[in-house]
Coordinates of C-alpha atoms in Angstrom, one line a residue:
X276 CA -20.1 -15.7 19.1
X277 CA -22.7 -18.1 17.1
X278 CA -21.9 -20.7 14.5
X279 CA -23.8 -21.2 11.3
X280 CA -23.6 -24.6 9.1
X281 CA -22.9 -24.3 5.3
X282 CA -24.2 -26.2 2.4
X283 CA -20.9 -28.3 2.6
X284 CA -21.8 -29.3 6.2
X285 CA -18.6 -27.6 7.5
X286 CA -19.1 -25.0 9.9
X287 CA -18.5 -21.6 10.2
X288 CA -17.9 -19.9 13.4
X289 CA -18.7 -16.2 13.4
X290 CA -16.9 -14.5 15.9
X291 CA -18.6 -10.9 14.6
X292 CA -22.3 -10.7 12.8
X293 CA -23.8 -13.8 11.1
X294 CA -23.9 -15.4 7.5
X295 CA -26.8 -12.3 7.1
X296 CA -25.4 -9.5 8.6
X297 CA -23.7 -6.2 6.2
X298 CA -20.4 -7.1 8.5
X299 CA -18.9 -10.1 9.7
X300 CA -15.7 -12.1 11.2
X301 CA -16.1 -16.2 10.7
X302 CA -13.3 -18.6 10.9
X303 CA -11.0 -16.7 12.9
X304 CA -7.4 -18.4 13.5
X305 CA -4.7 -16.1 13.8
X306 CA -1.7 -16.6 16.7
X307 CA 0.3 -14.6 17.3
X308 CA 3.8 -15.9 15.6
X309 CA 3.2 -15.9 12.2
X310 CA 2.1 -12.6 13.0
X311 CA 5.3 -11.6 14.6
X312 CA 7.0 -13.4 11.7
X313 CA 5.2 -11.6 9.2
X314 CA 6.4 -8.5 11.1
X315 CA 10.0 -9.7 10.9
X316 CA 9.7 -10.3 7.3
X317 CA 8.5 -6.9 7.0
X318 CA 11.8 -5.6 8.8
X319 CA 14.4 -7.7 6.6
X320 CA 12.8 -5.9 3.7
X321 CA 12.4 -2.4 5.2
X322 CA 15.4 -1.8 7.5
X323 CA 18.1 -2.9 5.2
X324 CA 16.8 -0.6 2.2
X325 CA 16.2 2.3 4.8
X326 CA 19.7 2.0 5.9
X327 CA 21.1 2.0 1.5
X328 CA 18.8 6.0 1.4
X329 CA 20.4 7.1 5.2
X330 CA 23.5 6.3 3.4
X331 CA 23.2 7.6 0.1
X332 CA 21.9 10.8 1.1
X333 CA 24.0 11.4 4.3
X334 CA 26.1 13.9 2.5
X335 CA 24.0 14.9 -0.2
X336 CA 21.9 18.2 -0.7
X337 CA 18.4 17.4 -0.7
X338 CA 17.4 20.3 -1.4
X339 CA 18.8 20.0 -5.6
X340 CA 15.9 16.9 -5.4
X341 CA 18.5 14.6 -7.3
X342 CA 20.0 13.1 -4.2
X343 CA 16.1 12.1 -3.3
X344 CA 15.7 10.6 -6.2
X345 CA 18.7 8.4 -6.7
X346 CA 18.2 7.5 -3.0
X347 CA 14.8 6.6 -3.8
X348 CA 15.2 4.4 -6.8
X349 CA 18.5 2.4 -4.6
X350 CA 16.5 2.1 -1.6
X351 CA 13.2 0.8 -3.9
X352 CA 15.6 -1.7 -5.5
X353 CA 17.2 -3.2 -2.3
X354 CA 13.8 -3.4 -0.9
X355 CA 12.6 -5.6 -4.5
X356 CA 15.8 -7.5 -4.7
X357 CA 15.3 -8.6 -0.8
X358 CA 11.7 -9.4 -1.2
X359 CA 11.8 -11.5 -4.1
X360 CA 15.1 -13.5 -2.6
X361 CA 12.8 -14.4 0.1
X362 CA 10.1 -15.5 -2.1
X363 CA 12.3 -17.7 -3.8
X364 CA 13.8 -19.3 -0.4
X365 CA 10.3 -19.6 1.3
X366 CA 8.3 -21.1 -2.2
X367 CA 11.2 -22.3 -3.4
X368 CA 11.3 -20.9 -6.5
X369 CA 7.6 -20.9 -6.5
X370 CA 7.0 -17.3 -7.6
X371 CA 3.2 -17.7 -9.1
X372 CA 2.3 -18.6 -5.4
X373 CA 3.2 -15.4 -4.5
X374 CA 1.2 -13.3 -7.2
X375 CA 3.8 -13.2 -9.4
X376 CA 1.5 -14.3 -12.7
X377 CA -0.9 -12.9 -15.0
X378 CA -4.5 -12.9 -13.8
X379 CA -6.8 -16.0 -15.4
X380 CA -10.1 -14.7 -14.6
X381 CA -10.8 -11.1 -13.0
X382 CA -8.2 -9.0 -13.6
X383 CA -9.8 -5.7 -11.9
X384 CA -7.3 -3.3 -13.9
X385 CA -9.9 -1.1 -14.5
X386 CA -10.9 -0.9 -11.0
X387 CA -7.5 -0.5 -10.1
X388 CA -7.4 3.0 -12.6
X389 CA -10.5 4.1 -11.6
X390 CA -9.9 3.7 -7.3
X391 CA -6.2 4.4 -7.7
X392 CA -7.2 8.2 -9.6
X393 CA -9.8 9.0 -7.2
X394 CA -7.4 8.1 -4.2
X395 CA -4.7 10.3 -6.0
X396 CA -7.1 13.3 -6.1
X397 CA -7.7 12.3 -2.0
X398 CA -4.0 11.6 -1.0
X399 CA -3.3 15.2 -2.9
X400 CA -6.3 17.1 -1.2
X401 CA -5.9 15.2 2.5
X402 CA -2.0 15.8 2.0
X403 CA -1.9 19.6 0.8
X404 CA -5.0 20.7 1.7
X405 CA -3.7 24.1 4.0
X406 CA -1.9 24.6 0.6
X407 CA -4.5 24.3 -1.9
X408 CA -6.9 26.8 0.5
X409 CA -4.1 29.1 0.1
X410 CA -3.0 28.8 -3.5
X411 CA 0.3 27.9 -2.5
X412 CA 2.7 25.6 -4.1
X413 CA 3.6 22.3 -2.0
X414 CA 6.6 22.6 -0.1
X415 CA 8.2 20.0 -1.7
X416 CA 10.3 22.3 -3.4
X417 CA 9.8 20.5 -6.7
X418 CA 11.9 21.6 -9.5
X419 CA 10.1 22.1 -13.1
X420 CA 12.5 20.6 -15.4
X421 CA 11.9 18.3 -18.0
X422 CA 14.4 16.2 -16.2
X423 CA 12.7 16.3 -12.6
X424 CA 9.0 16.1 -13.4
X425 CA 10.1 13.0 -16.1
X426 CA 12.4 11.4 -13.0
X427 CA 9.3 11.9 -10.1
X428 CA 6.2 10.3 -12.7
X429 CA 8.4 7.6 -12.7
X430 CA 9.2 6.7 -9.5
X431 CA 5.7 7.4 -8.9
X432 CA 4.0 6.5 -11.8
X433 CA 5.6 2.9 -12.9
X434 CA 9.0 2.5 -10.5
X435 CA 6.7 2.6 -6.9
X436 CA 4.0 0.0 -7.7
X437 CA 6.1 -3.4 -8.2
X438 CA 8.5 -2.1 -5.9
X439 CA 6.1 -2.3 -2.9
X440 CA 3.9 -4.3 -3.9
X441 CA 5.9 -7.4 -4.6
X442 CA 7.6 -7.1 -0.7
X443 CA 3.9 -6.1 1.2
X444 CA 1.2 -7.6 -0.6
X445 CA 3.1 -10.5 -2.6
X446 CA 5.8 -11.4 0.3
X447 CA 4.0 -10.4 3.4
X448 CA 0.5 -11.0 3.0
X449 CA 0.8 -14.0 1.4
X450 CA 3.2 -15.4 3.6
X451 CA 0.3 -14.5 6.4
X452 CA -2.2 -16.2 4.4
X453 CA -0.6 -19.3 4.5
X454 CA -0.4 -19.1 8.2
X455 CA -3.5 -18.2 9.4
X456 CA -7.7 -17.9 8.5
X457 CA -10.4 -16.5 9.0
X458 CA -12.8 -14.3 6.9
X459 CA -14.0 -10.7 7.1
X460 CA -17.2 -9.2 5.6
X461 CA -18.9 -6.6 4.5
X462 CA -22.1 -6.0 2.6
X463 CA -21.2 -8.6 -0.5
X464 CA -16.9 -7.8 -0.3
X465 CA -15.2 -10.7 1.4
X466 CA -11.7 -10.9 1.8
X467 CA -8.9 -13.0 4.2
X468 CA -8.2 -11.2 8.0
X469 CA -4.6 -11.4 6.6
X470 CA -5.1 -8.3 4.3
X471 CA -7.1 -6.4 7.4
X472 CA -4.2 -7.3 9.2
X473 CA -1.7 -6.2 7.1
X474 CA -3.6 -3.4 6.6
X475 CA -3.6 -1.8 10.5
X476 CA 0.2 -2.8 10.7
X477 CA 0.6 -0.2 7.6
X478 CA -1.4 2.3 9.7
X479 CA 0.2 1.3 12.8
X480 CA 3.7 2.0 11.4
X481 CA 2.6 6.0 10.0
X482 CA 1.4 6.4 13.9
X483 CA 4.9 9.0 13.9
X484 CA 2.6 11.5 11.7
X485 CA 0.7 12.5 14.2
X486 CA 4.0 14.3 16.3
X487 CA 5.1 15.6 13.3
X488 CA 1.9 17.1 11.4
X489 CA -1.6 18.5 11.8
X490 CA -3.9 16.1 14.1
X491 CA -6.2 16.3 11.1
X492 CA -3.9 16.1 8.4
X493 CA -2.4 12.6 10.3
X494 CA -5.9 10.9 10.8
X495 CA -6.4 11.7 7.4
X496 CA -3.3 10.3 6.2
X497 CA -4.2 7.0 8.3
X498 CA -7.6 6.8 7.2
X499 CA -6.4 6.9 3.4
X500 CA -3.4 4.3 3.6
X501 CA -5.9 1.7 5.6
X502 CA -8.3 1.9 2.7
X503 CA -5.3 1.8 0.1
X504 CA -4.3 -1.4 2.1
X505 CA -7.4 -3.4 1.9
X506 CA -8.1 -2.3 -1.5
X507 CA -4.4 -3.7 -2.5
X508 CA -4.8 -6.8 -0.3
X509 CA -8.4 -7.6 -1.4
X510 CA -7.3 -7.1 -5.1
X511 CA -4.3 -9.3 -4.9
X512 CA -6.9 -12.2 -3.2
X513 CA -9.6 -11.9 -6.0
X514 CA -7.0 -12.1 -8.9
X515 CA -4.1 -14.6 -7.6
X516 CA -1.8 -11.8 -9.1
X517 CA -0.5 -8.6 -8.3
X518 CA -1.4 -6.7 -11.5
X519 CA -3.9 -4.8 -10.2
X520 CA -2.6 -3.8 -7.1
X521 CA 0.7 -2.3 -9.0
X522 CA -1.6 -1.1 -11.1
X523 CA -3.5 0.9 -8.4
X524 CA -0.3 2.1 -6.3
X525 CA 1.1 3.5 -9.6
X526 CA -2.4 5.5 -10.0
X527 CA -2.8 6.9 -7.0
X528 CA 0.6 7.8 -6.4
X529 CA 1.4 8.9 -10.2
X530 CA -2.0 11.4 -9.7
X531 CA -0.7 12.8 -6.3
X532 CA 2.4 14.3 -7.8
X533 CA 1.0 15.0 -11.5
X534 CA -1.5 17.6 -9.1
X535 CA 1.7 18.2 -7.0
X536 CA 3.5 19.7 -10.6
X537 CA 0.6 21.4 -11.8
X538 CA 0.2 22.9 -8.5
X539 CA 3.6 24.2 -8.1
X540 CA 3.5 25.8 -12.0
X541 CA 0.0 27.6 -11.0
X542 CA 1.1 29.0 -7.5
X543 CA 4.7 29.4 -7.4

């Protein structure tokens, strides 16, 4: 660990690389209670909403991909409405503090499009990739109706980004922000250890893939939603806002399932 003074005359304690090295860790202050808190946060918003889709599709067919989608677009709502009622209680009533505002200087929208289409083409590839080598359709069973392609784009296209976005990067990782410090590096990208954090507990929490798919196909999937993560977080930092993350969700995710449709036409 060394310690480097800045112009200011405060100084910065690197616990990882120095003020010249391509990676670094300086300032470091994170306990582990807001941490745990942040994780509790995460649970008020997650469990209740999971709970509203066990229930709605309990005695529903699946299979008809209706069911999914109402349950979907409930359990997205719940998870929205509980988010921003703890915004409001914890800022009281301060929603800008949260992200919730236009951007005033960078916006990085066009970042957002460009990074969230080339992680849709990855999510699709990394996700169907025994399929594509086969020319099979996914096994989503998705139905080619007007009615079911419109309903999917969307959920995933507009409905998915402000949905998760507002609970994960505007509740949780700003909540952590306020809570602890510390700054990590690389090459000229800078960002708070709250969005590397929140990051690896989004990994953490899709650790179930790997007993239910491919080894490969579940690193993959890991790999992909870490970088998602600290793109989203690092967005939201830059900005103040949570435009461009929404912006990038709705990309990547709108891509995946536009390729998912087009897929399913060409090799059903």
């Amino acid at each position: 660990m060394n310690s480097q003074t800045t112009s200011t005359g405060a100084t910065n304690v690197y616990l990882v690389g120095s003020e010249t090295s391509v990676f670094s860790i300086s300032g470091l202050q994170v306990r582990l209670l807001p941490v745990l808190a942040t994780i509790g946060l995460g649970l008020l918003v997650v469990l209740p909403s999971g709970y509203v889709f066990v229930l709605l599709t309990k005695h529903s067919d699946l299979q008809s991909g209706m069911a999914a989608q109402w349950a979907l677009l409930a359990n997205h709502a719940v998870m929205l409405a509980i988010a921003l009622a703890l915004i409001a209680r914890i800022s009281r009533g301060n929603f800008s503090e949260y992200g919730l505002k236009w951007p005033k200087q960078r916006r990085y929208v066009l970042s957002a499009l460009l990074w969230g289409g080339a992680f849709g083409l990855l999510m699709t590839f990394v996700d169907y990739f025994p399929q594509i080598l086969r020319h099979l359709p996914p096994p989503d069973n998705l139905a080619l109706t007007p009615g079911s392609i419109a309903a999917w784009l969307f959920f995933e296209g507009i409905y998915v980004g402000p949905t998760e976005e507002i609970p994960f990067r505007g509740l949780l990782q700003t909540f952590l922000m306020q809570r602890t410090s510390g700054r990590v590096r690389f090459w000229k990208y800078e960002m708070h250890v709250a969005g590397v954090i929140l990051a690896l507990l989004f990994a953490v929490a899709h650790l179930f893939s790997f007993w239910t798919e491919n080894f490969w196909l579940a690193l993959g999937q890991q790999i992909y939603a870490f970088a998602l993560g600290i793109l989203y977080a690092y967005w939201r930092e830059q900005s103040g806002s949570l435009l461009a993350p929404i912006i990038g969700h709705n990309m990547s995710d709108g891509v995946e399932y536009l390729l998912m449709f087009l897929m399913t036409w060409a090799w059903r």
